Amino acid sequence: MCGIVGYVGYRDALGIVVDALRRMEYRGYDSAGVAILGGSGALAVERKAGRLANLEAELAESGNERFAGTTGMGHTRWATHGAPTDRNAHPHRDVTEKVAVVHNGIIENFAPLRKELEQAGVELRSDTDTEVAVHLVGLAYAAGPTAGDFVASALSVLRRLEGAFTLVFTHADHPGMIIAARRSTPLVVGVGVDEMFIASDVTAFIEHTREAVELGQDQAVVITANSYAVTDFDGNAVDGKTRPFTIDWDLAAAEKGGHDYFMLKEIEEQPAGVADTLIGHFTVDERGGRIVLDEQRLAEQELREFDKVFVVACGSSYHAGLLAKYAIEHWTRLPVEVELASEFRYRDPVLDRSTLVVAISQSGETADTLEAVRHAKDQKARVLAICNTNGAQIPRESDAVLYTRTGPEIGVASTKAFLAQVTANFLVGLALAQARGTKYPDEVAREFAELEAMPKLVARVLETGPQVRAIARELAHVPTVLFLGRHVGYPVALEGALKLKELAYMHAEGFAAGELKHGPIALIEDGLPVIVVMPSPKGRAVLHSKLLSNIREIQARGARTIVIAEEGDDTVRPFADDLIEIPSAPTLFQPLLSTVPLQIFAAEVAQARGYDVDKPRNLAKSVTVE
Ligand code: M6R
């Protein structure tokens, strides 16, 4: 939530900062702002409520001359404290108007700090928690032990702050320098030639450099055009504790590539995302075929001795977690509990050294999931992260990591990340099964080969796009859509409903089909669209026949049935008002196929209703506050 960027170099900072904000707008789009430091020591600030386009229009109107300078920073906001107005937009300045700040996160002790400032006669000009930080730095710079020392002033304030934050400070008397710091929210340094960047994520500067340094917890960095110096909040150098890395994708991955929306591009990238997530995770050795994880700090012995598994995640990642349960329990006979990360630590779950906690997060920075990981570690459980963002906080704090290699996901709705997470779950399940001996190496090899065949099948499901979009346009103005599934089709139904809610702002609910007669069937009325995910007729016959009965029941009560079923499943045809056919796949892997039409459906309904599918209202891509 909130995207921040800073630049020090030799080029026009405004252009670089605005471009970076455009790429990070998915992190929040309630307001945007920039602060540019001219060589003469003038600090020019502009900020505007609403989308970045509003800020750009304002900048164009006021003329860019004021913003000539080679040091600058910018912010795109997802509001936490204070309404999304001009007055609450970042950057904020201190009373001297010389110090500016942008912030991502929440300063939890802002109330006493605000009172302290008010008592000192400072007049606060916004409703944000952020503003206290800039006034405190201004005061520390003006008088007292850190007077005149910008870095020492900023560090002295950082030591006083509680909560989760990335903060970036500039000072009009110190052009050519930016100070940034992080606790729990992300901050990456982009290392260029004669220019340096800092940002919430690498998409901000991928156009200019692929060399990056990930800051650790409670670290601060001072950047100039030619240097970056990382310290703790006491100013001690932390050489060796940062993590330099080279970004292994390029600008094209962070651009729409001819699509109207990132989401549409990301849906099409799914075959590649599933394939890339599998690459390098299967080797043949003297014991036969083996699954290997990315960063494995768990001993084989530990994998053998776990006696239960918890999966924790939020939103779509939680739905991926629900699917993990079916595979892991089936392959390993280990009990698996799947829990919303936001609930996990508040109910005192039973965790110990023999518990494996699998934390699933595309961003690797979701606050609820991060706190669940920390809680699990406090209780001595071992944590394995499934993550799409190299080096993010959740994988950093975990004992083992499996990266979903699907490239940056910029549309707020999870699509390719979801499919890659589901794929990664299978790898975790197989790794556990091989370690525990519940699957022989040749069985592991067979499952892996089936998985490797899935990307081609996902590509074939994409061909249903025109049919799905036509149905979506017909239904674009209905008030409600229900989704039904059984077994692995149930989490798919939940995911389909979530996509429709978040993108089309339409009432949608997913149900386990067996629950229909326990209440939800009362919702069925003439013409109500119900999307049904049919299990494979080649899987457990009972599942298929029960769902068939459920479709009959709702059709008899007037529902319009839109059925996703395997090609050749003719038994379902008479009960489907619309039949969307997907290729046949092993039961556990079918969600990799059946989810895709639901993503296309939600995107099309949203577009037909005139909504921006990349930036749905009230949402942001990374939820870094609880
Ligand atoms: O980055 P994470 O995977 O931790 O994010 C979790 C959820 O916020 C995310 O999946 C969210 O539900 C998506 N907007 C769903 O499309």
XYZ file of C-alpha atoms and ligand atoms in Angstrom:
642
model
C 0.000 0.000 0.000
C 1.422 3.313 -1.159
C 4.231 3.451 -3.630
C 7.252 5.597 -2.920
C 10.199 6.578 -5.067
C 13.300 8.709 -4.685
C 15.924 9.736 -7.229
C 19.332 11.405 -7.044
C 21.379 11.727 -10.211
C 22.073 13.910 -13.208
C 18.755 13.723 -15.084
C 15.439 15.541 -14.770
C 14.110 14.107 -11.503
C 10.473 15.036 -12.190
C 10.219 12.892 -15.337
C 11.852 9.940 -13.627
C 9.707 10.227 -10.503
C 6.415 10.579 -12.421
C 7.282 7.601 -14.652
C 8.082 5.560 -11.547
C 4.765 6.535 -9.954
C 2.951 5.429 -13.097
C 4.500 1.979 -12.728
C 3.749 1.806 -9.017
C 0.248 3.254 -9.120
C -1.159 -0.240 -8.526
C 0.116 0.108 -4.939
C -2.420 2.842 -4.214
C -4.281 5.449 -6.217
C -6.041 7.723 -3.732
C -3.639 10.600 -4.396
C -0.191 11.290 -5.794
C 2.526 13.851 -5.156
C 6.101 14.850 -5.918
C 8.821 16.933 -4.279
C 11.751 18.093 -6.405
C 14.902 19.752 -5.107
C 16.445 22.308 -7.432
C 20.172 22.985 -7.360
C 19.444 26.418 -5.883
C 17.978 24.790 -2.789
C 14.311 25.329 -3.610
C 11.925 22.524 -2.693
C 9.020 22.348 -5.153
C 6.033 20.243 -4.083
C 2.838 19.347 -5.913
C 0.207 16.847 -4.738
C -3.276 16.016 -5.828
C -6.111 13.759 -4.712
C -7.171 11.002 -7.096
C -5.265 9.184 -9.797
C -1.787 10.136 -10.936
C -3.374 11.674 -14.049
C -4.774 14.467 -11.817
C -1.286 15.283 -10.564
C 0.092 15.219 -14.087
C -2.618 17.613 -15.248
C -1.802 19.950 -12.352
C 1.904 19.829 -13.133
C 1.236 20.545 -16.802
C -0.934 23.517 -15.875
C 1.461 25.041 -13.377
C 4.440 24.625 -15.763
C 7.325 22.327 -15.023
C 10.002 25.072 -14.619
C 9.524 25.122 -10.852
C 10.374 21.443 -10.829
C 13.753 21.626 -12.539
C 16.143 19.573 -10.432
C 18.022 16.299 -10.228
C 16.887 15.165 -6.763
C 13.288 14.211 -6.186
C 10.769 11.911 -4.649
C 7.186 10.880 -5.210
C 4.284 9.074 -3.642
C 1.129 7.306 -4.709
C -1.239 6.807 -1.780
C -3.661 4.270 -0.393
C -5.253 6.242 2.430
C -5.085 4.932 5.998
C -5.143 8.042 8.231
C -7.128 10.870 6.733
C -9.398 11.030 3.721
C -7.970 10.925 0.198
C -7.799 14.712 -0.235
C -5.194 17.174 -1.504
C -4.409 18.183 2.058
C -3.622 14.627 3.108
C -1.661 13.776 -0.033
C 2.087 13.270 0.335
C 4.741 14.728 0.356
C 4.254 16.552 3.641
C 6.554 19.380 4.738
C 7.701 20.736 8.087
C 7.012 24.301 9.206
C 10.193 25.633 7.572
C 9.007 24.056 4.294
C 12.553 22.773 3.880
C 12.064 19.149 4.916
C 9.716 16.864 2.973
C 8.607 13.299 3.608
C 6.740 10.496 1.853
C 5.582 7.435 3.744
C 4.198 3.950 3.262
C 2.759 2.173 6.307
C 1.349 3.307 9.641
C 3.044 5.220 12.427
C 1.236 3.654 15.343
C 2.363 6.120 18.016
C 1.422 9.153 15.945
C -1.194 10.316 18.471
C 1.229 11.071 21.376
C 3.758 12.463 18.899
C 1.092 14.721 17.424
C 0.167 15.948 20.908
C 3.829 16.619 21.678
C 4.144 18.683 18.488
C 0.967 20.615 19.211
C 2.224 21.376 22.703
C 5.428 22.655 21.123
C 3.297 25.042 19.054
C 3.525 23.219 15.741
C 0.431 23.619 13.632
C -0.318 20.361 11.828
C -1.818 20.726 8.389
C -3.143 17.258 7.606
C -5.016 14.372 9.240
C -2.247 11.894 8.484
C 0.006 9.948 10.798
C 2.877 10.769 8.424
C 3.060 14.479 9.109
C 4.442 14.023 12.631
C 7.624 12.476 11.195
C 8.502 15.468 9.051
C 7.923 18.003 11.851
C 10.019 15.965 14.249
C 12.890 15.860 11.742
C 12.523 19.602 11.174
C 12.688 20.291 14.916
C 15.633 17.931 15.451
C 17.493 19.705 12.641
C 16.688 23.153 14.027
C 17.992 22.713 17.569
C 19.439 20.267 20.042
C 22.145 17.603 19.750
C 21.462 16.843 16.079
C 21.075 20.485 14.962
C 22.296 21.052 11.407
C 22.891 17.334 10.822
C 20.181 16.029 8.485
C 21.108 12.348 8.743
C 21.420 12.375 12.537
C 18.122 14.275 12.812
C 16.293 11.725 10.662
C 17.796 8.768 12.563
C 16.854 10.303 15.908
C 13.234 10.454 14.749
C 13.231 6.953 13.250
C 14.243 5.583 16.657
C 11.097 7.090 18.145
C 8.602 5.708 15.640
C 6.459 2.639 16.219
C 4.578 0.680 13.587
C 5.372 -0.329 10.029
C 6.871 2.263 7.751
C 9.005 3.134 4.818
C 9.924 6.810 5.018
C 11.829 9.011 2.614
C 13.140 12.437 3.598
C 14.692 15.283 1.605
C 15.992 18.585 2.887
C 16.237 21.777 0.841
C 19.670 22.514 2.339
C 20.958 19.112 1.222
C 20.328 18.733 -2.500
C 21.829 15.628 -4.011
C 20.929 13.498 -0.996
C 17.938 11.443 0.131
C 17.452 9.534 3.383
C 15.133 6.535 3.472
C 14.347 3.899 6.062
C 12.207 0.851 6.500
C 10.524 -1.253 9.147
C 8.353 -4.133 7.869
C 7.327 -2.379 4.641
C 9.530 -2.687 1.549
C 12.386 -0.509 0.334
C 14.794 -1.286 -2.476
C 17.780 0.717 -3.710
C 18.358 0.823 -7.479
C 22.051 1.245 -8.233
C 22.688 3.095 -11.491
C 25.708 4.786 -13.026
C 25.968 8.291 -11.560
C 22.394 7.961 -10.329
C 20.670 6.173 -7.484
C 17.028 5.238 -6.895
C 15.001 4.107 -3.950
C 11.516 2.668 -4.290
C 8.874 0.401 -2.832
C 9.538 -2.007 -5.622
C 11.865 -2.500 -8.526
C 9.275 -1.752 -11.227
C 9.907 1.920 -10.357
C 13.445 1.887 -11.767
C 13.691 -1.244 -13.941
C 13.900 1.041 -16.984
C 17.141 2.546 -15.689
C 18.947 -0.217 -13.830
C 18.555 -3.894 -12.966
C 21.055 -3.770 -10.097
C 19.240 -3.556 -6.789
C 19.837 -3.825 -3.063
C 17.122 -4.967 -0.689
C 17.220 -3.264 2.696
C 16.744 -5.315 5.854
C 14.462 -4.688 8.784
C 15.124 -1.410 10.660
C 17.703 -0.186 8.200
C 18.191 3.310 6.814
C 19.979 4.364 3.654
C 21.500 7.633 2.498
C 21.728 7.884 -1.271
C 23.670 10.348 -3.396
C 24.254 10.149 -7.156
C 27.305 7.938 -6.632
C 26.790 6.163 -3.342
C 24.452 4.420 -1.002
C 25.297 3.901 2.658
C 23.162 1.581 4.756
C 23.012 1.810 8.546
C 20.788 0.727 11.395
C 18.664 3.389 13.094
C 21.606 4.147 15.429
C 23.788 5.020 12.463
C 25.990 1.889 12.620
C 27.050 0.635 9.202
C 25.436 -2.679 8.327
C 27.775 -3.768 5.538
C 27.117 -7.348 4.547
C 23.586 -7.357 5.947
C 21.928 -6.032 2.825
C 21.092 -8.210 -0.138
C 22.289 -7.053 -3.567
C 20.548 -8.753 -6.485
C 20.091 -8.451 -10.217
C 16.503 -8.196 -11.437
C 15.915 -11.069 -13.824
C 13.103 -9.553 -15.874
C 12.993 -6.414 -17.960
C 10.851 -3.373 -18.643
C 8.580 -5.268 -21.053
C 7.381 -7.417 -18.143
C 6.225 -4.283 -16.344
C 4.381 -2.853 -19.347
C 1.013 -3.687 -20.875
C 2.456 -5.025 -24.124
C -0.446 -3.902 -26.317
C -3.209 -4.915 -23.886
C -5.712 -2.431 -22.511
C -5.041 -3.642 -18.995
C -2.223 -5.406 -17.166
C -4.730 -7.952 -15.921
C -5.554 -9.077 -19.442
C -1.875 -9.481 -20.231
C -1.338 -11.339 -16.964
C -4.167 -13.774 -17.694
C -2.442 -14.612 -20.969
C 0.912 -15.016 -19.266
C -0.417 -17.874 -17.151
C 0.863 -20.805 -19.206
C 4.369 -19.324 -18.973
C 3.946 -18.576 -15.253
C 3.022 -22.178 -14.458
C 5.852 -23.523 -16.639
C 8.461 -21.164 -15.158
C 7.391 -22.001 -11.607
C 8.198 -25.646 -12.316
C 11.592 -25.024 -13.911
C 14.520 -26.357 -11.930
C 12.427 -28.066 -9.267
C 12.896 -31.605 -10.406
C 16.226 -33.357 -10.643
C 17.187 -36.926 -11.259
C 19.710 -38.359 -8.808
C 20.758 -41.763 -7.523
C 17.467 -42.051 -5.583
C 15.414 -41.361 -8.694
C 13.458 -38.169 -9.456
C 13.411 -35.552 -6.693
C 11.650 -32.251 -6.050
C 13.937 -29.412 -4.955
C 12.867 -26.142 -3.344
C 14.578 -22.746 -3.919
C 15.976 -21.725 -0.560
C 15.946 -24.722 1.689
C 16.899 -24.072 5.275
C 14.863 -27.028 6.530
C 16.641 -30.355 7.017
C 15.278 -33.460 5.281
C 14.838 -34.877 8.784
C 12.526 -31.978 9.686
C 10.411 -32.546 6.586
C 10.027 -36.145 7.725
C 9.068 -35.253 11.271
C 6.382 -32.607 10.795
C 3.113 -33.845 12.216
C 0.835 -31.127 10.858
C 0.753 -28.318 8.340
C -0.898 -24.907 8.542
C -1.309 -22.815 5.417
C -1.735 -19.080 6.060
C -2.563 -16.458 3.455
C -5.053 -13.751 2.474
C -7.466 -13.237 -0.413
C -6.661 -15.195 -3.547
C -3.524 -16.572 -1.919
C -5.816 -18.043 0.762
C -7.850 -19.726 -1.961
C -4.611 -21.163 -3.354
C -3.961 -22.380 0.198
C -7.351 -24.112 0.332
C -6.300 -26.026 -2.770
C -2.971 -26.967 -1.167
C -4.870 -28.881 1.508
C -6.337 -31.344 -1.005
C -2.950 -32.172 -2.536
C -0.819 -32.229 0.614
C -3.242 -34.354 2.621
C -3.778 -36.718 -0.280
C -0.084 -37.193 -1.004
C 1.378 -37.102 2.502
C -1.448 -38.098 4.887
C -0.399 -35.118 7.018
C -3.290 -33.078 8.449
C -3.429 -29.617 6.856
C -5.308 -26.624 8.250
C -5.795 -23.577 6.059
C -6.293 -20.312 7.847
C -6.837 -16.683 6.948
C -3.612 -14.995 8.014
C -5.620 -12.172 9.576
C -7.277 -14.630 11.995
C -4.401 -16.989 12.638
C -2.461 -15.405 15.464
C -5.497 -14.124 17.333
C -6.897 -17.530 18.101
C -3.812 -19.082 19.673
C -3.274 -21.924 17.184
C -1.497 -25.035 18.421
C 2.004 -24.764 16.983
C 5.332 -26.308 17.882
C 8.604 -27.507 16.354
C 6.779 -30.270 14.514
C 4.478 -27.852 12.710
C 5.162 -26.666 9.198
C 3.543 -23.337 8.358
C 3.259 -22.577 4.652
C 2.826 -18.825 4.084
C 1.559 -17.906 0.628
C 1.925 -14.344 -0.613
C 2.392 -12.909 -4.086
C 3.881 -9.682 -2.775
C 5.697 -11.153 0.195
C 4.739 -8.046 2.123
C 1.103 -8.585 3.174
C 1.037 -7.416 6.791
C -1.383 -10.090 8.032
C 0.624 -12.899 6.481
C 3.891 -11.451 7.743
C 2.515 -11.258 11.279
C 1.259 -14.848 10.987
C 4.783 -15.907 9.983
C 6.242 -14.073 12.957
C 3.725 -15.641 15.305
C 4.521 -19.103 13.930
C 8.230 -18.526 14.399
C 7.721 -17.274 17.952
C 5.969 -20.567 18.669
C 8.973 -22.451 17.186
C 7.092 -23.685 14.126
C 9.034 -23.837 10.866
C 7.927 -21.641 7.993
C 8.035 -22.198 4.264
C 7.112 -19.207 2.091
C 5.595 -19.344 -1.372
C 6.229 -15.923 -2.846
C 6.447 -14.096 -6.174
C 8.721 -11.278 -5.043
C 12.368 -12.026 -4.697
C 13.750 -11.082 -1.321
C 10.515 -9.636 0.124
C 10.023 -9.626 3.878
C 7.989 -12.851 4.154
C 10.586 -15.029 2.392
C 13.349 -13.261 4.286
C 11.826 -14.255 7.600
C 10.984 -17.825 6.542
C 13.012 -21.027 6.886
C 12.514 -22.129 3.291
C 11.233 -20.463 0.139
C 9.645 -21.511 -3.080
C 9.401 -18.657 -5.571
C 6.556 -18.500 -8.068
C 8.362 -17.293 -11.143
C 5.635 -15.467 -12.943
C 7.189 -12.001 -13.201
C 5.685 -8.822 -11.789
C 1.910 -8.897 -11.321
C 0.633 -5.353 -11.623
C -3.139 -5.719 -11.993
C -4.589 -5.549 -8.487
C -6.521 -8.775 -9.065
C -4.381 -11.840 -8.631
C -4.417 -14.031 -11.757
C -1.092 -15.409 -12.897
C 0.220 -15.286 -9.326
C -2.733 -17.427 -8.197
C -2.069 -20.121 -10.787
C 1.636 -20.065 -9.975
C 0.853 -20.390 -6.248
C -1.360 -23.387 -6.907
C 1.499 -24.906 -8.922
C 3.989 -24.196 -6.147
C 1.677 -25.877 -3.628
C 1.949 -29.065 -5.652
C 5.733 -28.862 -5.460
C 5.556 -28.453 -1.685
C 3.195 -31.426 -1.427
C 5.458 -33.584 -3.558
C 8.590 -32.488 -1.657
C 6.915 -33.504 1.615
C 5.672 -36.767 0.145
C 9.100 -37.763 -1.099
C 10.793 -36.825 2.195
C 8.238 -38.803 4.195
C 8.218 -41.737 1.820
C 4.496 -41.545 1.140
C 5.294 -41.404 -2.562
C 7.957 -43.414 -4.371
C 10.381 -41.480 -6.599
C 8.721 -42.840 -9.746
C 5.319 -41.618 -8.481
C 6.769 -38.187 -7.775
C 8.243 -38.186 -11.266
C 4.873 -39.100 -12.773
C 3.026 -36.333 -10.922
C 5.701 -33.851 -11.972
C 5.374 -34.931 -15.604
C 1.588 -34.371 -15.389
C 2.257 -30.925 -13.947
C 4.646 -30.130 -16.764
C 1.834 -30.847 -19.212
C -0.455 -28.274 -17.565
C 0.857 -25.042 -19.207
C -0.239 -26.284 -22.640
C -3.688 -27.071 -21.251
C -3.918 -23.630 -19.623
C -3.125 -22.142 -23.042
C -6.017 -24.122 -24.520
C -8.403 -22.793 -21.862
C -7.468 -19.265 -22.951
C -9.139 -20.125 -26.249
C -12.503 -20.115 -24.448
C -12.023 -16.327 -24.049
C -14.450 -15.172 -26.805
C -17.237 -17.460 -25.529
C -16.698 -16.439 -21.895
C -16.589 -12.761 -22.778
C -19.850 -13.014 -24.719
C -21.573 -14.585 -21.683
C -20.028 -11.924 -19.449
C -21.373 -9.088 -21.577
C -24.859 -10.595 -21.459
C -24.701 -10.792 -17.674
C -22.900 -7.526 -17.059
C -25.896 -5.878 -15.441
C -27.360 -8.632 -13.275
C -27.224 -7.873 -9.549
C -25.850 -11.238 -8.352
C -23.855 -14.190 -9.612
C -23.357 -17.380 -7.598
C -20.507 -19.862 -7.988
C -20.698 -23.542 -7.064
C -18.097 -26.266 -6.771
C -17.267 -29.440 -4.918
C -13.892 -30.748 -3.701
C -11.165 -28.696 -5.488
C -13.928 -26.931 -7.393
C -15.054 -25.264 -4.166
C -11.983 -23.014 -3.684
C -12.227 -22.266 -7.417
C -15.824 -21.108 -6.849
C -14.641 -18.866 -4.001
C -11.925 -17.430 -6.213
C -14.396 -16.787 -9.057
C -16.683 -14.908 -6.666
C -13.803 -12.862 -5.230
C -12.684 -11.833 -8.734
C -16.177 -10.663 -9.630
C -16.638 -8.745 -6.369
C -13.330 -6.933 -6.494
C -13.402 -6.075 -10.200
C -17.072 -5.624 -11.076
C -18.357 -4.477 -7.632
C -21.101 -7.051 -8.074
C -22.610 -9.251 -5.410
C -21.082 -12.698 -5.863
C -20.767 -15.685 -3.587
C -19.036 -19.007 -3.865
C -20.524 -22.097 -2.236
C -19.626 -25.718 -1.714
C -22.390 -27.317 -3.783
C -23.243 -29.709 -0.970
C -24.170 -26.736 1.191
C -26.873 -25.555 -1.200
C -29.710 -27.300 0.544
C -28.530 -26.004 3.916
C -29.537 -22.469 3.009
C -28.141 -20.885 -0.154
C -30.670 -22.577 -2.443
C -33.188 -20.075 -1.081
C -31.353 -17.446 -3.138
C -32.161 -19.168 -6.414
C -34.807 -17.411 -8.480
C -35.743 -17.111 -12.097
C -32.772 -16.162 -14.261
C -30.193 -15.998 -11.449
C -26.831 -16.855 -13.043
C -24.992 -19.689 -11.306
C -21.537 -20.655 -12.521
C -20.789 -24.286 -11.741
C -17.340 -25.892 -11.742
C -17.837 -29.558 -12.662
C -15.323 -32.126 -11.458
C -13.719 -34.451 -13.973
C -15.990 -37.364 -14.936
C -12.814 -39.462 -14.893
C -12.170 -38.641 -11.240
C -14.348 -39.819 -8.352
C -17.687 -40.712 -9.910
C -19.592 -39.768 -6.773
C -18.388 -36.151 -6.908
C -19.464 -35.819 -10.500
C -22.894 -37.342 -10.025
C -23.612 -35.312 -6.872
C -22.781 -32.056 -8.620
C -24.922 -33.062 -11.556
C -27.844 -33.456 -9.136
C -27.105 -30.035 -7.686
C -27.245 -28.462 -11.147
C -30.577 -30.119 -11.798
C -31.916 -28.764 -8.505
C -30.998 -25.183 -9.258
C -32.076 -25.378 -12.870
C -35.472 -26.688 -11.759
C -35.778 -23.529 -9.660
C -35.092 -21.224 -12.589
C -31.340 -20.572 -12.310
C -29.380 -19.851 -15.461
C -26.601 -22.433 -15.348
C -23.185 -21.653 -16.781
C -21.179 -24.830 -16.461
C -17.425 -25.282 -16.717
C -16.865 -28.935 -17.539
C -14.308 -31.178 -19.142
C -14.449 -31.705 -22.898
C -16.473 -34.788 -23.676
C -18.502 -34.626 -20.450
C -21.807 -35.052 -22.306
C -23.801 -35.907 -19.194
C -23.812 -32.276 -18.155
C -24.855 -30.808 -21.509
C -28.675 -31.038 -20.982
C -28.411 -29.084 -17.717
C -26.086 -26.335 -18.901
C -27.600 -23.186 -20.360
C -24.020 -22.328 -21.296
C -21.269 -24.921 -21.392
C -17.640 -23.830 -21.207
C -15.417 -26.766 -22.047
C -11.921 -27.161 -20.647
C -9.386 -29.925 -21.353
C -9.277 -33.024 -19.216
C -6.676 -32.976 -16.398
C -5.918 -34.924 -13.208
C -8.489 -34.017 -10.548
C -6.074 -32.178 -8.248
C -4.683 -30.117 -11.117
C -8.036 -29.138 -12.639
C -8.188 -25.775 -10.763
C -5.280 -24.597 -12.926
C -7.757 -24.782 -15.799
C -11.174 -24.084 -14.309
C -10.067 -20.804 -12.674
C -9.096 -19.197 -15.971
C -12.605 -18.699 -17.473
C -13.680 -17.154 -14.168
C -10.865 -14.598 -14.363
C -11.817 -13.730 -17.954
C -15.485 -13.510 -16.956
C -14.831 -11.076 -14.093
C -12.541 -8.885 -16.198
C -15.092 -8.666 -18.999
C -18.040 -7.902 -16.704
C -15.970 -5.153 -15.073
C -15.044 -3.653 -18.438
C -18.630 -3.838 -19.653
C -19.633 -1.921 -16.521
C -16.980 0.686 -17.309
C -14.520 -0.071 -14.503
C -10.729 0.024 -14.468
C -9.849 -3.631 -13.974
C -6.264 -2.896 -12.986
C -7.212 -0.490 -10.232
C -10.507 -1.465 -8.611
C -11.934 1.054 -6.184
C -10.776 1.061 -2.559
C -8.108 -1.581 -3.184
C -4.348 -1.672 -3.551
C -2.081 -4.432 -4.706
C -0.068 -4.895 -1.539
C -1.858 -4.742 1.776
C 0.924 -3.658 4.099
C -1.316 -2.603 6.971
C -3.401 -4.924 9.135
O 0.430 -10.374 -1.946
P -0.499 -11.392 -1.319
O -0.584 -12.650 -2.119
O -0.169 -11.664 0.106
O -1.921 -10.711 -1.360
C -3.024 -11.349 -0.791
C -4.329 -10.687 -1.189
O -4.327 -9.339 -0.807
C -4.580 -10.763 -2.705
O -4.586 -12.076 -3.167
C -5.938 -10.112 -3.032
O -6.975 -10.853 -2.488
C -6.120 -9.946 -4.534
N -6.565 -8.616 -4.821
C -7.132 -10.885 -5.091
O -7.281 -10.740 -6.467
